CSV table of C-alpha atoms in Angstrom, one decimal:
chain,number,residue,atom,x,y,z
A,1,UNK,CA,0.0,0.0,0.0
A,2,UNK,CA,1.5,3.3,-1.1
A,3,UNK,CA,0.0,6.7,-1.1
A,4,UNK,CA,-1.8,9.0,1.2
A,5,UNK,CA,-3.7,8.5,4.5
A,6,UNK,CA,-6.6,10.6,5.6
A,7,UNK,CA,-7.6,10.7,9.3
A,8,UNK,CA,-10.8,12.6,10.0
A,9,UNK,CA,-11.1,13.6,13.7
A,10,UNK,CA,-13.4,15.6,15.9
A,11,UNK,CA,-10.3,16.3,18.1
A,12,UNK,CA,-11.6,14.3,21.1
A,13,UNK,CA,-9.4,11.6,22.8
A,14,UNK,CA,-11.8,9.0,21.4
A,15,UNK,CA,-11.6,10.2,17.8
A,16,UNK,CA,-7.8,10.7,18.1
A,17,UNK,CA,-7.2,7.2,19.4
A,18,UNK,CA,-6.8,5.9,15.8
A,19,UNK,CA,-3.7,8.0,15.3
A,20,UNK,CA,-1.1,5.5,16.7
A,21,UNK,CA,-2.3,3.0,14.0
A,22,UNK,CA,-2.5,5.6,11.2
A,23,UNK,CA,1.0,7.1,12.0
A,24,UNK,CA,2.5,3.6,12.2
A,25,UNK,CA,1.2,2.7,8.8
A,26,UNK,CA,2.4,6.1,7.4
A,27,UNK,CA,5.8,5.5,8.8
A,28,UNK,CA,6.0,2.0,7.3
A,29,UNK,CA,5.0,3.1,3.7
A,30,UNK,CA,5.9,6.2,1.6
A,31,UNK,CA,2.9,8.1,2.7
A,32,UNK,CA,1.6,11.5,3.6
A,33,UNK,CA,-0.8,12.0,6.5
A,34,UNK,CA,-3.8,14.3,6.2
A,35,UNK,CA,-5.5,15.3,9.4
A,36,UNK,CA,-9.0,16.6,8.9
A,37,UNK,CA,-11.3,18.4,11.3
A,38,UNK,CA,-14.8,19.5,10.0
A,39,UNK,CA,-16.2,22.5,11.9
A,40,UNK,CA,-19.8,23.6,11.8
A,41,UNK,CA,-20.3,26.9,9.9
A,42,UNK,CA,-21.8,28.4,13.1
A,43,UNK,CA,-18.2,28.3,14.6
A,44,UNK,CA,-16.7,30.3,11.7
A,45,UNK,CA,-15.7,33.1,14.1
A,46,UNK,CA,-13.8,30.8,16.3
A,47,UNK,CA,-10.0,30.7,15.5
A,48,UNK,CA,-8.5,27.7,13.8
A,49,UNK,CA,-6.2,26.2,16.3
A,50,UNK,CA,-3.8,23.8,14.6
A,51,UNK,CA,-2.3,23.0,18.0
A,52,UNK,CA,-5.6,21.3,18.8
A,53,UNK,CA,-4.6,18.4,16.4
A,54,UNK,CA,-2.6,15.6,18.2
A,55,UNK,CA,1.1,16.1,18.3
A,56,UNK,CA,2.1,13.0,16.3
A,57,UNK,CA,5.7,14.1,16.1
A,58,UNK,CA,6.1,13.1,19.7
A,59,UNK,CA,5.1,9.6,18.6
A,60,UNK,CA,7.4,9.1,15.7
A,61,UNK,CA,10.4,7.8,17.7
A,62,UNK,CA,8.4,5.5,20.1
A,63,UNK,CA,9.6,1.9,19.5
A,64,UNK,CA,10.5,2.8,15.9
A,65,UNK,CA,13.3,0.3,15.8
A,66,UNK,CA,11.6,-2.4,17.7
A,67,UNK,CA,9.6,-5.2,16.1
A,68,UNK,CA,9.9,-3.6,12.6
A,69,UNK,CA,12.2,-4.7,9.8
A,70,UNK,CA,13.2,-2.4,8.3
A,71,UNK,CA,12.7,0.2,11.0
A,72,UNK,CA,9.9,2.7,10.6
A,73,UNK,CA,10.6,6.1,9.0
A,74,UNK,CA,11.7,8.8,11.5
A,75,UNK,CA,9.1,11.3,10.2
A,76,UNK,CA,6.0,11.6,8.0
A,77,UNK,CA,4.8,14.7,6.0
A,78,UNK,CA,1.7,15.9,7.7
A,79,UNK,CA,-1.0,18.3,6.4
A,80,UNK,CA,-3.7,19.7,8.8
A,81,UNK,CA,-7.0,20.9,7.5
A,82,UNK,CA,-9.9,22.8,9.1
A,83,UNK,CA,-13.0,22.9,6.9
A,84,UNK,CA,-16.2,24.7,7.8
A,85,UNK,CA,-19.2,22.6,6.7
A,86,UNK,CA,-22.4,21.2,8.1
A,87,UNK,CA,-22.0,17.9,6.3
A,88,UNK,CA,-18.8,16.1,7.6
A,89,UNK,CA,-19.5,13.0,5.5
A,90,UNK,CA,-19.4,14.9,2.3
A,91,UNK,CA,-16.3,16.7,3.3
A,92,UNK,CA,-14.5,13.5,4.1
A,93,UNK,CA,-15.4,12.0,0.8
A,94,UNK,CA,-14.5,15.1,-1.1
A,95,UNK,CA,-11.1,15.4,0.5
A,96,UNK,CA,-10.4,11.7,-0.1
A,97,UNK,CA,-11.1,12.2,-3.7
A,98,UNK,CA,-9.2,15.5,-4.1
A,99,UNK,CA,-6.1,14.3,-2.3
A,100,UNK,CA,-6.3,10.9,-4.0
A,101,UNK,CA,-6.0,9.1,-0.7
A,102,UNK,CA,-5.3,5.4,-0.6
A,103,UNK,CA,-6.6,4.9,3.0
A,104,UNK,CA,-9.0,6.5,5.4
A,105,UNK,CA,-8.5,5.8,9.1
A,106,UNK,CA,-11.4,6.4,11.4
A,107,UNK,CA,-12.3,5.8,15.1
A,108,UNK,CA,-15.8,4.6,15.5
A,109,UNK,CA,-17.4,6.4,18.4
A,110,UNK,CA,-19.8,5.0,20.9
A,111,UNK,CA,-19.3,1.3,20.0
A,112,UNK,CA,-21.1,0.0,23.0
A,113,UNK,CA,-24.8,-0.3,23.9
A,114,UNK,CA,-25.8,2.6,21.7
A,115,UNK,CA,-24.1,0.9,18.7
A,116,UNK,CA,-26.8,-0.4,16.4
A,117,UNK,CA,-26.3,-4.1,15.5
A,118,UNK,CA,-26.6,-3.4,11.8
A,119,UNK,CA,-24.7,-0.2,11.3
A,120,UNK,CA,-21.4,1.4,12.4
A,121,UNK,CA,-23.1,4.8,12.2
A,122,UNK,CA,-24.4,6.9,9.3
A,123,UNK,CA,-21.1,8.8,8.7
A,124,UNK,CA,-19.0,5.6,8.8
A,125,UNK,CA,-21.4,3.6,6.7
A,126,UNK,CA,-21.6,6.3,4.0
A,127,UNK,CA,-17.8,6.7,3.9
A,128,UNK,CA,-17.5,2.9,3.5
A,129,UNK,CA,-20.1,2.8,0.7
A,130,UNK,CA,-18.8,5.8,-1.3
A,131,UNK,CA,-15.1,6.2,-0.5
A,132,UNK,CA,-12.7,5.7,-3.4
A,133,UNK,CA,-10.2,3.8,-1.2
A,134,UNK,CA,-9.9,1.3,1.6
A,135,UNK,CA,-11.2,2.1,5.0
A,136,UNK,CA,-9.5,1.2,8.3
A,137,UNK,CA,-11.8,1.3,11.3
A,138,UNK,CA,-11.2,0.8,15.0
A,139,UNK,CA,-13.3,1.1,18.2
A,140,UNK,CA,-12.7,4.5,19.8
A,141,UNK,CA,-10.8,4.6,23.1
A,142,UNK,CA,-10.6,7.3,25.7
A,143,UNK,CA,-6.9,7.5,25.9
A,144,UNK,CA,-4.5,10.4,26.4
A,145,UNK,CA,-1.8,11.2,23.8
A,146,UNK,CA,1.0,10.5,26.3
A,147,UNK,CA,-0.5,7.0,26.8
A,148,UNK,CA,-0.4,6.1,23.1
A,149,UNK,CA,1.3,2.8,22.4
A,150,UNK,CA,2.8,1.6,19.1
A,151,UNK,CA,0.7,-1.2,17.5
A,152,UNK,CA,2.9,-4.2,16.6
A,153,UNK,CA,1.0,-5.5,13.5
A,154,UNK,CA,2.5,-9.0,13.5
A,155,UNK,CA,-0.7,-11.0,13.0
A,156,UNK,CA,-3.1,-10.3,10.1
A,157,UNK,CA,-6.4,-12.1,9.8
A,158,UNK,CA,-8.0,-12.2,6.3
A,159,UNK,CA,-11.7,-13.1,5.8
A,160,UNK,CA,-12.1,-14.3,2.3
A,161,UNK,CA,-13.7,-16.7,-0.1
A,162,UNK,CA,-11.3,-19.1,-1.8
A,163,UNK,CA,-12.8,-19.1,-5.3
A,164,UNK,CA,-10.9,-17.6,-8.2
A,165,UNK,CA,-13.2,-14.6,-8.3
A,166,UNK,CA,-12.1,-13.6,-4.8
A,167,UNK,CA,-8.3,-13.9,-5.1
A,168,UNK,CA,-8.0,-10.2,-6.0
A,169,UNK,CA,-7.8,-9.0,-2.3
A,170,UNK,CA,-4.6,-11.1,-1.9
A,171,UNK,CA,-2.7,-8.6,-4.1
A,172,UNK,CA,-3.7,-5.9,-1.7
A,173,UNK,CA,-3.1,-7.9,1.4
A,174,UNK,CA,0.5,-9.0,0.6
A,175,UNK,CA,2.2,-5.6,0.8
A,176,UNK,CA,0.8,-5.2,4.3
A,177,UNK,CA,1.9,-8.6,5.5
A,178,UNK,CA,5.3,-8.4,3.8
A,179,UNK,CA,6.1,-4.9,5.1
A,180,UNK,CA,5.4,-5.8,8.7
A,181,UNK,CA,7.0,-9.3,8.4
A,182,UNK,CA,3.7,-10.6,9.8
A,183,UNK,CA,1.8,-13.9,9.9
A,184,UNK,CA,-1.2,-14.1,7.6
A,185,UNK,CA,-4.1,-16.1,9.0
A,186,UNK,CA,-6.8,-16.9,6.4
A,187,UNK,CA,-10.4,-17.5,7.5
A,188,UNK,CA,-12.1,-19.2,4.6
A,189,UNK,CA,-15.7,-18.3,3.8
A,190,UNK,CA,-18.0,-20.7,2.0
A,191,UNK,CA,-17.2,-24.0,0.4
A,192,UNK,CA,-13.6,-25.1,0.6
A,193,UNK,CA,-14.0,-28.4,-1.1
A,194,UNK,CA,-14.4,-27.2,-4.6
A,195,UNK,CA,-11.5,-27.4,-7.1
A,196,UNK,CA,-11.0,-23.6,-7.1
A,197,UNK,CA,-10.9,-23.4,-3.4
A,198,UNK,CA,-8.4,-26.3,-3.2
A,199,UNK,CA,-6.1,-24.7,-5.7
A,200,UNK,CA,-6.2,-21.4,-3.8
A,201,UNK,CA,-5.4,-23.3,-0.6
A,202,UNK,CA,-2.4,-24.9,-2.1
A,203,UNK,CA,-1.2,-21.6,-3.5
A,204,UNK,CA,-1.5,-20.0,-0.1
A,205,UNK,CA,0.2,-22.8,1.8
A,206,UNK,CA,3.1,-22.8,-0.7
A,207,UNK,CA,3.5,-19.0,-0.9
A,208,UNK,CA,7.1,-18.3,0.0
A,209,UNK,CA,6.6,-14.5,0.4
A,210,UNK,CA,4.7,-14.7,3.7
A,211,UNK,CA,4.0,-17.1,6.5
A,212,UNK,CA,0.4,-18.3,6.0
A,213,UNK,CA,-1.9,-20.1,8.3
A,214,UNK,CA,-5.2,-21.3,6.8
A,215,UNK,CA,-7.8,-21.8,9.5
A,216,UNK,CA,-10.1,-24.9,9.4
A,217,UNK,CA,-12.7,-25.5,12.0
A,218,UNK,CA,-14.6,-28.6,13.2
A,219,UNK,CA,-17.9,-26.7,12.8
A,220,UNK,CA,-17.3,-24.4,9.9
A,221,UNK,CA,-20.9,-23.2,9.9
A,222,UNK,CA,-20.5,-21.5,13.3
A,223,UNK,CA,-18.6,-18.7,11.5
A,224,UNK,CA,-19.0,-15.9,14.1
A,225,UNK,CA,-18.3,-18.1,17.1
A,226,UNK,CA,-15.2,-19.5,15.4
A,227,UNK,CA,-13.9,-16.1,14.4
A,228,UNK,CA,-14.4,-14.5,17.9
A,229,UNK,CA,-12.9,-17.6,19.6
A,230,UNK,CA,-9.8,-17.4,17.3
A,231,UNK,CA,-9.4,-13.7,18.0
A,232,UNK,CA,-9.7,-14.3,21.7
A,233,UNK,CA,-7.0,-17.0,21.6
A,234,UNK,CA,-4.6,-15.3,19.1
A,235,UNK,CA,-3.0,-11.9,19.2
A,236,UNK,CA,-4.7,-10.6,16.0
A,237,UNK,CA,-3.5,-7.1,15.2
A,238,UNK,CA,-5.7,-6.4,12.2
A,239,UNK,CA,-8.6,-8.0,10.4
A,240,UNK,CA,-9.0,-7.6,6.6
A,241,UNK,CA,-12.0,-8.2,4.4
A,242,UNK,CA,-13.9,-6.7,1.5
A,243,UNK,CA,-17.4,-5.2,1.7
A,244,UNK,CA,-18.7,-8.2,-0.2
A,245,UNK,CA,-17.1,-10.6,2.3
A,246,UNK,CA,-18.7,-8.5,5.1
A,247,UNK,CA,-22.1,-9.1,3.5
A,248,UNK,CA,-21.5,-12.9,3.0
A,249,UNK,CA,-20.3,-13.2,6.6
A,250,UNK,CA,-23.1,-11.2,8.2
A,251,UNK,CA,-26.8,-12.0,8.8
A,252,UNK,CA,-29.0,-8.9,8.4
A,253,UNK,CA,-31.5,-10.7,10.7
A,254,UNK,CA,-29.1,-11.2,13.6
A,255,UNK,CA,-25.9,-9.2,13.3
A,256,UNK,CA,-23.4,-7.5,11.1
A,257,UNK,CA,-19.9,-8.9,11.5
A,258,UNK,CA,-18.1,-5.5,11.3
A,259,UNK,CA,-20.3,-4.0,14.0
A,260,UNK,CA,-19.9,-7.2,16.1
A,261,UNK,CA,-16.2,-7.0,15.9
A,262,UNK,CA,-16.1,-3.3,16.8
A,263,UNK,CA,-18.4,-3.9,19.7
A,264,UNK,CA,-16.6,-6.8,21.4
A,265,UNK,CA,-13.0,-6.5,20.3
A,266,UNK,CA,-10.2,-4.0,20.0
A,267,UNK,CA,-9.0,-5.4,16.6
A,268,UNK,CA,-8.9,-2.8,13.8
A,269,UNK,CA,-10.8,-3.8,10.7
A,270,UNK,CA,-9.5,-2.9,7.2
A,271,UNK,CA,-12.2,-2.9,4.5
A,272,UNK,CA,-10.3,-3.4,1.2
A,273,UNK,CA,-11.3,-1.7,-2.0
């Protein structure tokens, strides 16, 4: 993944809690970081305070040489943007398009009891649906900047179907796994007994570029239970899937897998496009 990262924030601790992850990704790839704060037009007379944005420069050196091969970059170009508008969703999408961003990183606020089972929120869902790039989401945390910790990103978990029509995400996953020298765990969706699925399994298991672990379960139909149990037992640092996989994995009558993950785990979810 190479390009530009957009991080919308309302400048609260909860919203800013995605920055350690976003900055780590930006330091790992040749990226530029855009910080975006959308202000309501009614506050136009209030001064724009760039110092209100988190001071990510203090975070650059934290554990930069540990657990990363090669080490993370010592600095990242940063652009800070205040935009007055009463439609933050439209602003986020417009900025993503204008700046040609490759990744949008967002904290999902209020991921507890008030978090609807079928939606991550109107702003988040609209960004997911219309953004021209991949979206990285994580549950918001009330944490001070001085308490930020560097994510390790050593275990990636990919939810995917193993038919030929669903091998495209692998090309987008491999740069992440290779750059962080990580283990790729593959959670198969659907039938794994067909010829296409078996061929994909063989290719994954014999891939010399990354360490791959294909997950097989005694009761494969219990998808959500198997997934949450694996996450509980394994230090998963990021989960990856496409929007189509999200639909296949979820049940609109019972729960959405993205929302379920954000409600009950701290694992960031990367929706690939």
